[in-house]
GROMACS .gro file of C-alpha atoms in nm:
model
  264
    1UNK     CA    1   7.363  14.253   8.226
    2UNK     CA    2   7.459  14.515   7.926
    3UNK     CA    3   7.507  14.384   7.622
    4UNK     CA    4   7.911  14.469   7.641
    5UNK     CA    5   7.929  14.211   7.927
    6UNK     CA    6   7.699  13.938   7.722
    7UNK     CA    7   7.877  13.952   7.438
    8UNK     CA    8   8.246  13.904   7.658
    9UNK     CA    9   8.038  13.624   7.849
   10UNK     CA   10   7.958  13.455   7.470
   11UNK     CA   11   8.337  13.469   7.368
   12UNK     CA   12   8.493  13.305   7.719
   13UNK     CA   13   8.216  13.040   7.677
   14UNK     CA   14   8.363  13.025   7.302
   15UNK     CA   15   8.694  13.034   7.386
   16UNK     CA   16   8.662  12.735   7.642
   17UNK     CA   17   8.468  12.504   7.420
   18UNK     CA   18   8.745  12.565   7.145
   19UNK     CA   19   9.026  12.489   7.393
   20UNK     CA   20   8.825  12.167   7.501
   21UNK     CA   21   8.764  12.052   7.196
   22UNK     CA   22   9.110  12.118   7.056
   23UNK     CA   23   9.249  11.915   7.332
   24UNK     CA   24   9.036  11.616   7.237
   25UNK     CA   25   9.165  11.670   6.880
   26UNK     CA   26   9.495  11.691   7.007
   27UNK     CA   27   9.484  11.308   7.106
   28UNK     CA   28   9.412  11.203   6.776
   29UNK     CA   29   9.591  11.461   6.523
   30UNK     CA   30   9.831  11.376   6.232
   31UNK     CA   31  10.133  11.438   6.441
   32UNK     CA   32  10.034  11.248   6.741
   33UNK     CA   33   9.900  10.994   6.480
   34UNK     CA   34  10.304  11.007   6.330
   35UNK     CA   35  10.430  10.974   6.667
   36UNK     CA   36  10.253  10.685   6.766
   37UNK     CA   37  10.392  10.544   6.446
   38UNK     CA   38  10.737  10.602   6.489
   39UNK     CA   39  10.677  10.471   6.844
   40UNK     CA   40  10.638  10.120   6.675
   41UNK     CA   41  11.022  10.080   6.535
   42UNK     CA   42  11.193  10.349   6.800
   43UNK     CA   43  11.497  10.272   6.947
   44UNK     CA   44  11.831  10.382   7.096
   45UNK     CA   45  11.939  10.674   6.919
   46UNK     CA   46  11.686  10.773   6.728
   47UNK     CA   47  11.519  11.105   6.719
   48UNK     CA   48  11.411  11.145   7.055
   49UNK     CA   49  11.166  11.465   6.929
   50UNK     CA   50  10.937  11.234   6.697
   51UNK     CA   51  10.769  11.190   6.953
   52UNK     CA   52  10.718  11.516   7.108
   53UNK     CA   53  10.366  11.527   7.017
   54UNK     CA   54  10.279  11.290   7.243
   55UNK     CA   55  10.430  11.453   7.540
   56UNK     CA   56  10.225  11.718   7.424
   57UNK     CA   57   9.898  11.594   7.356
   58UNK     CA   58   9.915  11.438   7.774
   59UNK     CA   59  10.024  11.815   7.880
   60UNK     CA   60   9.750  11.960   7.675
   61UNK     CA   61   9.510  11.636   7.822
   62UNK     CA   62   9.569  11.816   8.175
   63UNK     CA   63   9.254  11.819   8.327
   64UNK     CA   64   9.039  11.624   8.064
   65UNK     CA   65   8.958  11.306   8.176
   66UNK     CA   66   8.866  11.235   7.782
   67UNK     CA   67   9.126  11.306   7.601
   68UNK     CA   68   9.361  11.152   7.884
   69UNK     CA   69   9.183  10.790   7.862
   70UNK     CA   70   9.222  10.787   7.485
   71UNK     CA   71   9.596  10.872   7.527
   72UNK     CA   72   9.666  10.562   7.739
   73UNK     CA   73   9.490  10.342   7.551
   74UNK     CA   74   9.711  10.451   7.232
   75UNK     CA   75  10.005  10.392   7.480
   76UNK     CA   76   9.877  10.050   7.597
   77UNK     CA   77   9.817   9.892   7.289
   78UNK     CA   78  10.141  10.039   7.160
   79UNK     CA   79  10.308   9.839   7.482
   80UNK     CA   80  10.111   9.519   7.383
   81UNK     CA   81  10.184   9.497   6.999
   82UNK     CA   82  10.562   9.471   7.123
   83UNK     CA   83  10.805   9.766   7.124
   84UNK     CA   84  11.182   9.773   7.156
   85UNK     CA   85  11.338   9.814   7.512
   86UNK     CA   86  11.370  10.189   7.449
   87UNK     CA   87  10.973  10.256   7.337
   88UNK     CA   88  10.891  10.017   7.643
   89UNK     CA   89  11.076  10.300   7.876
   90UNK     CA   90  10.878  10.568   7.735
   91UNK     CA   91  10.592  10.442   7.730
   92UNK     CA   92  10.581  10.307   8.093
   93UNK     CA   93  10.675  10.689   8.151
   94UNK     CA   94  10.425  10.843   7.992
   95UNK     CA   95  10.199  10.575   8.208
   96UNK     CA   96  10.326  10.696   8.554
   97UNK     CA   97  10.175  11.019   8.400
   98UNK     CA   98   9.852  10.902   8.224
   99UNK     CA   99   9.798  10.577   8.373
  100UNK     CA  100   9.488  10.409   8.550
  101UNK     CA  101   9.344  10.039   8.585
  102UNK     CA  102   9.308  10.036   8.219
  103UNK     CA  103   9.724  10.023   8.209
  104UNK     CA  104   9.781   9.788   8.530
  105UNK     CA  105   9.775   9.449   8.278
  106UNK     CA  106   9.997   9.555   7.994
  107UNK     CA  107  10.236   9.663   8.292
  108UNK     CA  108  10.212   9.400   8.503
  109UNK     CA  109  10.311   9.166   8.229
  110UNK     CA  110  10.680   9.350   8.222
  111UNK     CA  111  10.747   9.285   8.623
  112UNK     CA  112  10.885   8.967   8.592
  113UNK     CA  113  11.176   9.050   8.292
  114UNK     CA  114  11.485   9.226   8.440
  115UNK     CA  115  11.512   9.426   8.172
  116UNK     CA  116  11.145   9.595   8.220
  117UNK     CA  117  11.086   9.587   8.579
  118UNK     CA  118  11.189   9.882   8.706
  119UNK     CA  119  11.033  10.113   8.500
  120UNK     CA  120  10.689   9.898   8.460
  121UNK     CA  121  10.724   9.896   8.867
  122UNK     CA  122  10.774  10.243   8.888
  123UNK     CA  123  10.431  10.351   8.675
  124UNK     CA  124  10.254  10.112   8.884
  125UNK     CA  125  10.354  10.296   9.202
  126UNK     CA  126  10.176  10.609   9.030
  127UNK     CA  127   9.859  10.434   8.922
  128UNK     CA  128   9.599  10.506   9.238
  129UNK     CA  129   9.386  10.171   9.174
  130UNK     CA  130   9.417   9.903   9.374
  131UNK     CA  131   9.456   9.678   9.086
  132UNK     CA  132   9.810   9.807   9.074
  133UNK     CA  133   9.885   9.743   9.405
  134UNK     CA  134   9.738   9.408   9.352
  135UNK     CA  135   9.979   9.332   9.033
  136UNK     CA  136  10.260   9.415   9.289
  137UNK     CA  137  10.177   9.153   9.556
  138UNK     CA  138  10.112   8.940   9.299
  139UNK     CA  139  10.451   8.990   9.120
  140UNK     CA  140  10.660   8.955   9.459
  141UNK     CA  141  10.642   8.593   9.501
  142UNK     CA  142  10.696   8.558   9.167
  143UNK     CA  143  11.042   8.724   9.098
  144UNK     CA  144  11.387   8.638   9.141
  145UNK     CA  145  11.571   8.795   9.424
  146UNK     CA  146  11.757   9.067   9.221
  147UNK     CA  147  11.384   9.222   9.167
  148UNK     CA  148  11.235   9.195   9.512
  149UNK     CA  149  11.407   9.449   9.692
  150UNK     CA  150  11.284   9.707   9.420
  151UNK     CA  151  10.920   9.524   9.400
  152UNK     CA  152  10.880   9.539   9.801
  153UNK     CA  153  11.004   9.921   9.778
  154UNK     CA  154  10.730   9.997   9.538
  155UNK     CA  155  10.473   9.854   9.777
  156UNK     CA  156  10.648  10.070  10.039
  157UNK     CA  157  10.576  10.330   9.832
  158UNK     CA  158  10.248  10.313   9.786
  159UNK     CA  159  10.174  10.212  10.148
  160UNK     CA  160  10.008   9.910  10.078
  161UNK     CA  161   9.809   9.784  10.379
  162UNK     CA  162   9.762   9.438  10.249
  163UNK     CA  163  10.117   9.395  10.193
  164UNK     CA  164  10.249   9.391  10.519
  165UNK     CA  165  10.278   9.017  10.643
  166UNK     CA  166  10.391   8.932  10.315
  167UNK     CA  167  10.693   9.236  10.357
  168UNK     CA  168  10.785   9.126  10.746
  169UNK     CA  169  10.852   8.758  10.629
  170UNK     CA  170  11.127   8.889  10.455
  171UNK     CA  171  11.291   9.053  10.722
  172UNK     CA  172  11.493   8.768  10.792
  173UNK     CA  173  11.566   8.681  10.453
  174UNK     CA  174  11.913   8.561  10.399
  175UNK     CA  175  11.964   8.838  10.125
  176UNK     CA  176  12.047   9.164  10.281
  177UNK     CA  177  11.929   9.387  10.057
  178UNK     CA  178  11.551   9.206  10.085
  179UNK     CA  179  11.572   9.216  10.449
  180UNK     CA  180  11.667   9.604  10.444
  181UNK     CA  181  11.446   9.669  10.183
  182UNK     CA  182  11.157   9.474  10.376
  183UNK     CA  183  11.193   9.699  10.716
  184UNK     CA  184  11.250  10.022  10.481
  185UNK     CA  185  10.911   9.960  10.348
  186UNK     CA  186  10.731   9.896  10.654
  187UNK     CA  187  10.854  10.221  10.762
  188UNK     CA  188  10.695  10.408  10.490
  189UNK     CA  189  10.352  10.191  10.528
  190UNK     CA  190  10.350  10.338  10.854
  191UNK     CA  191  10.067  10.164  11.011
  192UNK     CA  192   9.991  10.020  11.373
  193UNK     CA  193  10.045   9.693  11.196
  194UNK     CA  194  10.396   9.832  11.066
  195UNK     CA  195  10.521   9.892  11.340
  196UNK     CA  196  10.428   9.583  11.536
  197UNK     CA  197  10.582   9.367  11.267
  198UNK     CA  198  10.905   9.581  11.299
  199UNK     CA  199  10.894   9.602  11.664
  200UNK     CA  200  10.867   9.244  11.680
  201UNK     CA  201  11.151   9.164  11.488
  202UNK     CA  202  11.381   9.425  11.604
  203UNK     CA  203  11.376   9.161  11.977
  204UNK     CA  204  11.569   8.935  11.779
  205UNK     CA  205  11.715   9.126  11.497
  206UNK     CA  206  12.086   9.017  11.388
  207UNK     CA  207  12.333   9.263  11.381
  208UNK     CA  208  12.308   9.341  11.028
  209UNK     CA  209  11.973   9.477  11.042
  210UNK     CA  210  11.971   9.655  11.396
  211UNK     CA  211  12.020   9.996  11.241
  212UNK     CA  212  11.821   9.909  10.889
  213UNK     CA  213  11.524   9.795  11.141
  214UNK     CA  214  11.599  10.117  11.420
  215UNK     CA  215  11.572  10.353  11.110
  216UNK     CA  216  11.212  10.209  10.988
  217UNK     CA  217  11.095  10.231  11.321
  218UNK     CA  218  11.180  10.624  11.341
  219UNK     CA  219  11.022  10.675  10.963
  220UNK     CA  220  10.706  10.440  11.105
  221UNK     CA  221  10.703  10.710  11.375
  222UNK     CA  222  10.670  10.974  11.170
  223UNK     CA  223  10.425  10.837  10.987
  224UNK     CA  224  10.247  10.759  11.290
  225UNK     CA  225  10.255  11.144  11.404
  226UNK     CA  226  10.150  11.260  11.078
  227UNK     CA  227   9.845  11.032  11.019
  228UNK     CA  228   9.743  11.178  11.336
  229UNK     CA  229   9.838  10.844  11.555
  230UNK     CA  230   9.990  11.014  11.816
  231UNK     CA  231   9.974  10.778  12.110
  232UNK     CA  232  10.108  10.520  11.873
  233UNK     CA  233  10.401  10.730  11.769
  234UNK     CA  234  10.520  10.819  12.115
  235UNK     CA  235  10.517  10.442  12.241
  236UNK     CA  236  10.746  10.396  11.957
  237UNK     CA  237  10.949  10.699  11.994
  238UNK     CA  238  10.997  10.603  12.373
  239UNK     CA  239  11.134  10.198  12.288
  240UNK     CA  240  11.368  10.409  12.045
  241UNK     CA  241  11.486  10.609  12.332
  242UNK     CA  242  11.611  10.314  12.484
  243UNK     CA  243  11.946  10.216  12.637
  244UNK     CA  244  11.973   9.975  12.401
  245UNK     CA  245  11.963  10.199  12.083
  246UNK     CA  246  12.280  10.339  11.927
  247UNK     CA  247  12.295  10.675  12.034
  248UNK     CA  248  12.175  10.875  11.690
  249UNK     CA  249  11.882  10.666  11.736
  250UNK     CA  250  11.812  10.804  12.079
  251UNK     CA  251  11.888  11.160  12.002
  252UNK     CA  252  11.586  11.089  11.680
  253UNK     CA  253  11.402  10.938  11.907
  254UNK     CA  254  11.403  11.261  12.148
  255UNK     CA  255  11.329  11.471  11.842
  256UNK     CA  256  11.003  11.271  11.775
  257UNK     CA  257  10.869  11.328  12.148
  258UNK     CA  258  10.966  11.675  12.150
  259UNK     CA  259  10.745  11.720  11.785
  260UNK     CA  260  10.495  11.455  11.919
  261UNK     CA  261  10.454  11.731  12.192
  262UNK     CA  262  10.327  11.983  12.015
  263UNK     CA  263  10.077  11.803  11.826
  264UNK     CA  264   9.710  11.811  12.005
   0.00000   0.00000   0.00000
């Protein structure tokens, strides 16, 4: 190696280890420090740009772990010392960004409030530990029925395994928008399981829910095909293709054996 190429070697070494450790610096500068501050009394109309340097400090935190963690535990303890409903919604965006395990509790503790649900729901769909999922399931008993539709989507969302006999006993709940919201998700869990539970209830399914229920089945298909479950994708797609299926239904259901035969 010539000296040239050592010496260009040195500075790209240099260069990285200043970029790192200006990142980590980033987290805990004077104008993320005056964010964070102005985080504590935000509200509605105020200057939305105070607290820019946060949103910068988690870009700059992209791939540092580090610098990340110490970001959402600034944003965690700012949800727990009490924020208004405005600095609540940012923060539990920034989570859906930032957010691991460390975040689930502070966020779990705004599912059951109307006013915080959906957007506390919505980071914990993002958060890839199971102790979010877990907050979820625990939540859905727990809520009123203007929040379980939206608390059952979210463990739709995430395809929560563990979820499913909870989700098919609302299937026949009196409230529509449960019931529909109950088959939706069992379509996007997409499991064996799934699509037993929605099989099973589409025998008997009122009128109401026929096409709701007919609909998950076709997404639980394709979720089927796509996690590589092809045998148990086609024996769907072929009780789909049925006589007794509204006709866009069959026509789907046709489309899903046609792409079913093409997979090995």
């Amino acid at each position: 190696m010539t000296s040239k190429e050592t010496t260009k070697m040195t500075l790209a070494f240099g260069a990285a280890a200043v970029a790192a450790t200006g990142t980590v610096a980033q987290t805990d500068s004077a104008a993320v420090n005056d964010a964070f501050n102005t985080l504590k009394t935000y509200d509605w109309g105020a200057d939305r740009n105070a607290l820019n340097p946060i949103d910068q400090a988690i870009i700059a935190s992209h791939g540092d772990p580090a610098a990340r963690k110490v970001l959402e535990k600034r944003l965690v303890d700012a949800l727990a010392g009490g924020l208004s409903r405005s600095a609540q919604d940012y923060v539990c965006r920034k989570l859906r960004i930032v957010g691991t395990a460390q975040s689930v509790r502070a966020l779990a503790a705004l599912l059951p409030a109307e006013e915080t649900s959906h957007i506390a729901r919505y980071a914990l769909e993002r958060i890839p530990d199971e102790k979010a999922a877990e907050a979820l399931r625990e939540a859905l008993p727990k809520v009123g029925n203007k929040l379980k539709p939206g608390m059952i989507g979210s463990l739709g969302v995430r395809r929560d395994t563990k979820s499913i006999g909870v989700i098919a006993k609302s299937l026949g709940d009196s409230d529509l928008s449960i019931a529909r919201a109950a088959a939706q998700a069992l379509g996007l869990i997409g499991t064996p399981a799934a699509a037993q539970e929605l099989s099973r209830f589409a025998k008997a399914a009122p009128a109401s829910m026929k096409i709701p229920v007919a609909d998950a089945r076709l997404v639980c298909a394709e979720q089927l095909l796509a996690d590589g479950k092809k045998a148990e994708a086609v024996a769907l797609y072929e009780e789909l293709k049925g006589d007794d299926q509204p006709a866009q239904v069959k026509v789907a259901a046709m489309r899903g054996l046609l792409t079913a035969a093409t997979k090995k």
